[in-house]
Short mmCIF file of C-alpha atoms in Angstrom, two decimals:
data_model
loop_
_atom_site.label_atom_id
_atom_site.label_comp_id
_atom_site.label_asym_id
_atom_site.label_seq_id
_atom_site.Cartn_x
_atom_site.Cartn_y
_atom_site.Cartn_z
CA UNK A 1 76.26 52.36 -47.29
CA UNK A 2 75.58 48.77 -47.97
CA UNK A 3 76.76 47.88 -44.48
CA UNK A 4 74.34 50.35 -42.96
CA UNK A 5 71.50 48.94 -44.98
CA UNK A 6 72.39 45.45 -43.98
CA UNK A 7 72.49 46.46 -40.31
CA UNK A 8 69.09 48.01 -40.51
CA UNK A 9 67.62 44.89 -42.09
CA UNK A 10 68.94 42.77 -39.20
CA UNK A 11 70.58 39.38 -39.25
CA UNK A 12 69.13 36.72 -41.53
CA UNK A 13 67.56 33.73 -39.78
CA UNK A 14 69.76 30.73 -39.24
CA UNK A 15 68.76 27.24 -40.42
CA UNK A 16 68.12 26.13 -36.83
CA UNK A 17 65.71 29.02 -36.25
CA UNK A 18 63.78 28.03 -39.37
CA UNK A 19 63.41 24.48 -38.11
CA UNK A 20 62.07 25.70 -34.73
CA UNK A 21 59.56 27.96 -36.44
CA UNK A 22 58.38 25.13 -38.64
CA UNK A 23 58.13 22.79 -35.65
CA UNK A 24 56.10 25.37 -33.74
CA UNK A 25 53.72 25.76 -36.65
CA UNK A 26 53.27 21.99 -36.82
CA UNK A 27 52.98 21.60 -33.03
CA UNK A 28 50.08 24.08 -32.64
CA UNK A 29 47.54 22.06 -34.67
CA UNK A 30 48.75 18.84 -33.06
CA UNK A 31 48.32 20.31 -29.58
CA UNK A 32 44.87 21.53 -30.49
CA UNK A 33 43.97 18.06 -31.76
CA UNK A 34 45.22 16.48 -28.53
CA UNK A 35 43.18 18.94 -26.46
CA UNK A 36 40.08 18.19 -28.53
CA UNK A 37 40.64 14.47 -28.08
CA UNK A 38 41.02 14.89 -24.32
CA UNK A 39 37.85 16.95 -24.20
CA UNK A 40 35.96 14.29 -26.13
CA UNK A 41 37.38 11.55 -23.89
CA UNK A 42 36.46 13.46 -20.75
CA UNK A 43 32.89 13.80 -22.04
CA UNK A 44 32.47 10.02 -22.38
CA UNK A 45 32.06 9.27 -18.66
CA UNK A 46 29.38 11.95 -18.50
CA UNK A 47 27.48 10.26 -21.32
CA UNK A 48 27.98 6.86 -19.67
CA UNK A 49 26.81 8.20 -16.33
CA UNK A 50 23.76 9.73 -17.98
CA UNK A 51 23.00 6.42 -19.71
CA UNK A 52 23.40 4.52 -16.43
CA UNK A 53 21.12 6.96 -14.67
CA UNK A 54 18.52 6.53 -17.40
CA UNK A 55 18.75 2.76 -17.09
CA UNK A 56 18.32 2.95 -13.35
CA UNK A 57 15.29 5.18 -13.68
CA UNK A 58 13.81 2.69 -16.14
CA UNK A 59 14.49 -0.14 -13.71
CA UNK A 60 12.53 1.59 -10.97
CA UNK A 61 9.29 0.16 -12.36
CA UNK A 62 9.45 -3.58 -13.02
CA UNK A 63 6.58 -5.24 -14.86
CA UNK A 64 6.28 -8.71 -13.37
CA UNK A 65 4.30 -11.40 -15.23
CA UNK A 66 0.55 -11.24 -14.66
CA UNK A 67 0.34 -14.84 -13.41
CA UNK A 68 2.80 -14.51 -10.51
CA UNK A 69 0.07 -13.90 -7.91
CA UNK A 70 -2.00 -16.88 -9.03
CA UNK A 71 1.04 -19.16 -9.02
CA UNK A 72 2.12 -18.05 -5.53
CA UNK A 73 -1.44 -18.38 -4.19
CA UNK A 74 -1.83 -21.88 -5.66
CA UNK A 75 1.39 -22.97 -3.97
CA UNK A 76 0.16 -21.51 -0.69
CA UNK A 77 -3.22 -23.24 -1.08
CA UNK A 78 -1.61 -26.66 -1.17
CA UNK A 79 -0.07 -25.89 2.23
CA UNK A 80 -3.06 -24.29 3.96
CA UNK A 81 -6.03 -26.16 2.44
CA UNK A 82 -6.75 -28.24 5.59
CA UNK A 83 -7.10 -25.03 7.62
CA UNK A 84 -9.49 -23.61 5.02
CA UNK A 85 -11.54 -26.79 5.19
CA UNK A 86 -11.80 -26.61 8.98
CA UNK A 87 -12.83 -22.95 8.78
CA UNK A 88 -15.71 -23.76 6.41
CA UNK A 89 -16.85 -26.68 8.58
CA UNK A 90 -16.95 -24.47 11.67
CA UNK A 91 -18.87 -21.73 9.86
CA UNK A 92 -21.41 -24.28 8.60
CA UNK A 93 -21.62 -26.25 11.85
CA UNK A 94 -25.04 -27.66 12.71
CA UNK A 95 -26.42 -30.04 15.31
CA UNK A 96 -23.84 -32.01 17.26
CA UNK A 97 -20.89 -31.13 15.04
CA UNK A 98 -17.67 -30.24 16.92
CA UNK A 99 -17.43 -26.62 18.08
CA UNK A 100 -13.65 -26.33 18.23
CA UNK A 101 -10.94 -26.40 15.60
CA UNK A 102 -9.12 -29.38 17.09
CA UNK A 103 -12.41 -31.27 17.48
CA UNK A 104 -13.28 -30.59 13.84
CA UNK A 105 -9.88 -31.85 12.67
CA UNK A 106 -10.26 -35.07 14.67
CA UNK A 107 -13.83 -35.52 13.42
CA UNK A 108 -12.69 -35.22 9.78
CA UNK A 109 -9.81 -37.66 10.25
CA UNK A 110 -12.04 -40.14 12.11
CA UNK A 111 -14.70 -40.19 9.39
CA UNK A 112 -12.72 -39.45 6.21
CA UNK A 113 -9.11 -40.24 7.03
CA UNK A 114 -6.10 -37.96 6.57
CA UNK A 115 -7.00 -37.39 2.93
CA UNK A 116 -10.31 -35.95 4.10
CA UNK A 117 -8.40 -32.81 5.10
CA UNK A 118 -7.83 -32.20 1.38
CA UNK A 119 -11.43 -32.57 0.24
CA UNK A 120 -12.09 -29.94 -2.42
CA UNK A 121 -8.42 -29.22 -3.18
CA UNK A 122 -9.06 -29.18 -6.94
CA UNK A 123 -11.72 -26.48 -6.50
CA UNK A 124 -9.38 -24.53 -4.24
CA UNK A 125 -6.65 -24.58 -6.90
CA UNK A 126 -9.14 -23.57 -9.59
CA UNK A 127 -10.19 -20.68 -7.37
CA UNK A 128 -6.60 -19.48 -6.98
CA UNK A 129 -5.94 -19.78 -10.72
CA UNK A 130 -8.97 -17.60 -11.51
CA UNK A 131 -9.56 -15.35 -8.50
CA UNK A 132 -6.02 -14.77 -7.25
CA UNK A 133 -4.43 -14.47 -10.67
CA UNK A 134 -6.92 -11.73 -11.55
CA UNK A 135 -6.71 -9.71 -8.35
CA UNK A 136 -2.92 -9.89 -8.00
CA UNK A 137 -2.36 -9.26 -11.70
CA UNK A 138 -4.57 -6.16 -11.89
CA UNK A 139 -3.24 -4.79 -8.59
CA UNK A 140 0.40 -5.13 -9.65
CA UNK A 141 -0.36 -3.63 -13.06
CA UNK A 142 -2.04 -0.61 -11.47
CA UNK A 143 0.91 -0.18 -9.11
CA UNK A 144 3.43 -0.14 -11.94
CA UNK A 145 1.36 2.43 -13.83
CA UNK A 146 0.77 4.87 -10.99
CA UNK A 147 3.78 4.48 -8.69
CA UNK A 148 7.59 4.36 -8.74
CA UNK A 149 10.26 3.54 -6.17
CA UNK A 150 10.91 7.23 -5.63
CA UNK A 151 7.19 8.06 -5.38
CA UNK A 152 5.35 5.12 -3.76
CA UNK A 153 1.57 5.15 -3.62
CA UNK A 154 -0.21 6.42 -0.54
CA UNK A 155 -2.22 4.01 1.59
CA UNK A 156 -5.61 5.34 0.36
CA UNK A 157 -4.47 4.92 -3.25
CA UNK A 158 -3.29 1.38 -2.57
CA UNK A 159 -6.65 0.56 -0.97
CA UNK A 160 -8.49 1.98 -3.99
CA UNK A 161 -6.39 -0.04 -6.44
CA UNK A 162 -6.73 -3.19 -4.34
CA UNK A 163 -10.50 -2.76 -4.03
CA UNK A 164 -10.93 -2.52 -7.81
CA UNK A 165 -8.68 -5.55 -8.26
CA UNK A 166 -10.59 -7.52 -5.63
CA UNK A 167 -13.97 -6.88 -7.23
CA UNK A 168 -12.63 -8.05 -10.61
CA UNK A 169 -11.14 -11.16 -8.99
CA UNK A 170 -14.39 -11.91 -7.18
CA UNK A 171 -16.37 -11.77 -10.41
CA UNK A 172 -13.93 -13.96 -12.36
CA UNK A 173 -13.44 -16.51 -9.59
CA UNK A 174 -16.99 -16.72 -8.23
CA UNK A 175 -17.88 -20.06 -9.78
CA UNK A 176 -14.67 -21.63 -8.46
CA UNK A 177 -15.47 -20.22 -5.02
CA UNK A 178 -18.95 -21.79 -5.10
CA UNK A 179 -17.39 -25.15 -5.96
CA UNK A 180 -14.76 -24.74 -3.27
CA UNK A 181 -17.32 -24.11 -0.52
CA UNK A 182 -19.59 -26.95 -1.66
CA UNK A 183 -16.84 -29.54 -1.95
CA UNK A 184 -15.36 -28.65 1.43
CA UNK A 185 -18.74 -28.78 3.16
CA UNK A 186 -20.09 -31.82 1.30
CA UNK A 187 -18.76 -34.50 3.65
CA UNK A 188 -20.41 -32.77 6.63
CA UNK A 189 -23.87 -33.12 5.08
CA UNK A 190 -26.17 -36.14 5.51
CA UNK A 191 -25.53 -38.74 2.77
CA UNK A 192 -28.83 -37.96 1.04
CA UNK A 193 -27.91 -34.28 0.66
CA UNK A 194 -24.36 -34.68 -0.58
CA UNK A 195 -23.50 -33.59 -4.11
CA UNK A 196 -20.44 -35.85 -4.39
CA UNK A 197 -18.57 -33.85 -7.02
CA UNK A 198 -15.64 -35.95 -8.24
CA UNK A 199 -13.48 -32.88 -8.83
CA UNK A 200 -13.77 -29.23 -9.79
CA UNK A 201 -14.44 -29.82 -13.51
CA UNK A 202 -17.11 -32.42 -12.70
CA UNK A 203 -18.72 -30.01 -10.25
CA UNK A 204 -18.63 -27.22 -12.84
CA UNK A 205 -20.36 -29.39 -15.43
CA UNK A 206 -22.99 -30.66 -13.00
CA UNK A 207 -23.74 -27.20 -11.65
CA UNK A 208 -24.36 -25.96 -15.17
CA UNK A 209 -26.47 -28.99 -16.12
CA UNK A 210 -28.52 -29.25 -12.91
CA UNK A 211 -28.86 -25.63 -11.80
CA UNK A 212 -28.21 -23.64 -14.95
CA UNK A 213 -25.61 -21.05 -15.84
CA UNK A 214 -26.93 -18.69 -13.17
CA UNK A 215 -25.52 -20.98 -10.49
CA UNK A 216 -22.06 -19.73 -11.48
CA UNK A 217 -22.99 -16.39 -9.96
CA UNK A 218 -24.60 -17.60 -6.75
CA UNK A 219 -23.53 -15.23 -3.98
CA UNK A 220 -21.52 -13.14 -6.43
CA UNK A 221 -22.12 -9.83 -4.63
CA UNK A 222 -21.13 -10.90 -1.11
CA UNK A 223 -18.23 -12.77 -2.68
CA UNK A 224 -17.11 -9.70 -4.63
CA UNK A 225 -17.47 -7.56 -1.50
CA UNK A 226 -15.36 -10.06 0.42
CA UNK A 227 -12.80 -10.16 -2.40
CA UNK A 228 -12.57 -6.36 -2.38
CA UNK A 229 -12.17 -6.28 1.41
CA UNK A 230 -9.70 -9.17 1.34
CA UNK A 231 -7.52 -7.63 -1.37
CA UNK A 232 -7.57 -4.19 0.24
CA UNK A 233 -6.73 -5.52 3.70
CA UNK A 234 -4.22 -8.12 2.49
CA UNK A 235 -2.33 -6.72 -0.51
CA UNK A 236 -2.45 -3.02 0.36
CA UNK A 237 -1.62 -3.60 4.02
CA UNK A 238 1.28 -5.89 3.08
CA UNK A 239 2.83 -3.17 0.93
CA UNK A 240 2.38 -0.58 3.69
CA UNK A 241 3.68 -2.83 6.49
CA UNK A 242 6.67 -3.81 4.36
CA UNK A 243 7.43 -0.15 3.62
CA UNK A 244 7.18 0.81 7.32
CA UNK A 245 9.42 -2.05 8.44
CA UNK A 246 12.12 -1.20 5.91
CA UNK A 247 12.04 2.55 6.64
CA UNK A 248 11.68 2.59 10.42
CA UNK A 249 13.37 -0.61 11.61
CA UNK A 250 16.78 -2.22 11.02
CA UNK A 251 15.07 -4.78 8.76
CA UNK A 252 15.92 -4.83 5.06
CA UNK A 253 14.08 -6.24 2.05
CA UNK A 254 14.61 -9.86 3.03
CA UNK A 255 12.78 -12.96 4.28
CA UNK A 256 12.38 -11.63 7.84
CA UNK A 257 10.67 -8.49 6.54
CA UNK A 258 8.44 -10.47 4.17
CA UNK A 259 7.40 -12.79 7.02
CA UNK A 260 6.65 -9.95 9.45
CA UNK A 261 4.72 -7.84 6.93
CA UNK A 262 2.68 -10.81 5.70
CA UNK A 263 1.84 -11.87 9.27
CA UNK A 264 0.48 -8.39 10.05
CA UNK A 265 -1.40 -8.38 6.75
CA UNK A 266 -2.97 -11.72 7.71
CA UNK A 267 -4.24 -10.26 11.00
CA UNK A 268 -5.76 -7.29 9.16
CA UNK A 269 -7.35 -9.48 6.49
CA UNK A 270 -8.90 -11.93 8.98
CA UNK A 271 -10.44 -9.11 11.01
CA UNK A 272 -11.88 -7.24 8.04
CA UNK A 273 -13.24 -10.23 6.12
CA UNK A 274 -14.61 -12.41 8.92
CA UNK A 275 -18.21 -11.05 8.88
CA UNK A 276 -18.38 -11.08 5.08
CA UNK A 277 -16.94 -14.58 4.98
CA UNK A 278 -19.69 -15.97 7.20
CA UNK A 279 -22.46 -14.50 5.01
CA UNK A 280 -20.77 -15.60 1.78
CA UNK A 281 -20.38 -19.18 3.02
CA UNK A 282 -24.04 -19.42 4.08
CA UNK A 283 -25.35 -18.02 0.78
CA UNK A 284 -23.14 -20.20 -1.44
CA UNK A 285 -23.84 -23.43 0.40
CA UNK A 286 -27.62 -22.99 0.18
CA UNK A 287 -29.46 -25.08 -2.42
CA UNK A 288 -32.50 -22.81 -2.71
CA UNK A 289 -32.78 -19.08 -3.11
CA UNK A 290 -31.56 -17.21 -0.04
CA UNK A 291 -31.10 -13.45 -0.12
CA UNK A 292 -28.39 -11.69 1.85
CA UNK A 293 -31.06 -10.04 4.00
CA UNK A 294 -32.58 -13.39 4.92
CA UNK A 295 -29.18 -14.82 5.83
CA UNK A 296 -28.31 -11.80 7.97
CA UNK A 297 -31.68 -11.95 9.74
CA UNK A 298 -31.27 -15.66 10.47
CA UNK A 299 -27.73 -15.20 11.79
CA UNK A 300 -28.69 -12.32 14.07
CA UNK A 301 -31.74 -14.16 15.40
CA UNK A 302 -29.70 -17.25 16.24
CA UNK A 303 -26.46 -15.76 17.54
CA UNK A 304 -26.77 -11.99 17.91
CA UNK A 305 -23.78 -9.83 16.92
CA UNK A 306 -21.39 -12.67 17.74
CA UNK A 307 -22.02 -14.12 14.28
CA UNK A 308 -19.76 -11.40 12.81
CA UNK A 309 -16.66 -13.07 14.20
CA UNK A 310 -17.82 -16.65 14.19
CA UNK A 311 -14.82 -18.73 13.22
CA UNK A 312 -12.40 -15.78 13.50
CA UNK A 313 -9.68 -17.88 15.15
CA UNK A 314 -9.70 -20.63 12.51
CA UNK A 315 -10.07 -17.91 9.87
CA UNK A 316 -6.92 -16.21 11.14
CA UNK A 317 -5.13 -19.53 11.59
CA UNK A 318 -5.87 -20.16 7.91
CA UNK A 319 -5.33 -16.62 6.60
CA UNK A 320 -2.18 -16.07 8.61
CA UNK A 321 -0.22 -19.01 7.15
CA UNK A 322 -1.91 -18.56 3.77
CA UNK A 323 -0.91 -14.89 3.60
CA UNK A 324 2.61 -15.62 4.80
CA UNK A 325 3.08 -18.45 2.30
CA UNK A 326 1.55 -16.45 -0.56
CA UNK A 327 3.81 -13.42 -0.14
CA UNK A 328 6.95 -15.44 0.55
CA UNK A 329 6.30 -17.46 -2.62
CA UNK A 330 5.48 -14.23 -4.48
CA UNK A 331 8.70 -12.55 -3.34
CA UNK A 332 10.54 -15.69 -4.41
CA UNK A 333 8.96 -15.39 -7.86
CA UNK A 334 10.07 -11.75 -8.05
CA UNK A 335 13.61 -12.50 -6.93
CA UNK A 336 13.95 -15.27 -9.50
CA UNK A 337 12.54 -13.01 -12.22
CA UNK A 338 15.10 -10.29 -11.43
CA UNK A 339 17.89 -12.84 -11.45
CA UNK A 340 16.86 -14.27 -14.83
CA UNK A 341 16.43 -10.80 -16.36
CA UNK A 342 19.68 -9.49 -14.86
CA UNK A 343 17.95 -6.74 -12.89
CA UNK A 344 19.88 -5.48 -9.85
CA UNK A 345 18.20 -5.63 -6.46
#
């Protein structure tokens, strides 16, 4: 009877079976822990990828320093100032003064020496520090606020932003522009009519003392209109030409693209601003009160519609190199900034 009972109960487990059971019970939690660890480890690249993606999206909009445009424009002005001087002389030509660009250059060198080509450089630099810093700074700030790399601004939006920036720059830099025109044109006047400003600060002080604070805003409206047209046709067109060249040609974001886009922007800027530039120069150089209407009437009576593009060639020969130099220097500033900040191209 006992044997039957024992048979029904089955054989008792051996010591080796007990060890296997215990090992299995220990192995299950360990395996689960390993699986959890693998799952956690496999999730890490996803988190890293997400973080990298977030960083890249943040890097799409780079806030460059406000002063970059003024610095690049000042560097360009030191290169192109003689061309700007010749342009002003041709626009203000009277009597037997030379009618061609080469003749004007020779006339300046003959009467004032090589250094005469840099008459008014201090006023030109003051103009870039005020006018160009403002227009470039506001334009770039507006671009970073309303555009990204994935969603670039349309051409009309760029023109609108550039126009606003240009008006602001024209208002801030008007007094420096008045000084610039006067100092460049001074040597072409008869000795009795010359102002003989020693430099931009001297001219600023004398203008205020002799003509009052209102002289700072002489020709401010044609100057602001020209600044708006210049910024819209120069900055906005550069961005558009650069975008087209990168998208539709083998060119990449390099020096060749910057040169080509800035050259085309210079052509656009010279064509758009030439008529405004003539009026602005005439109004600012006048000693008495001359309204825009009076200046336009006098120009049309003397030269007909040709006055609109008087000095276009020297204007382009100045604006072309000036625009090219400005944007190449500006792109250099940007590249250096990215390198210092560790931002990938």
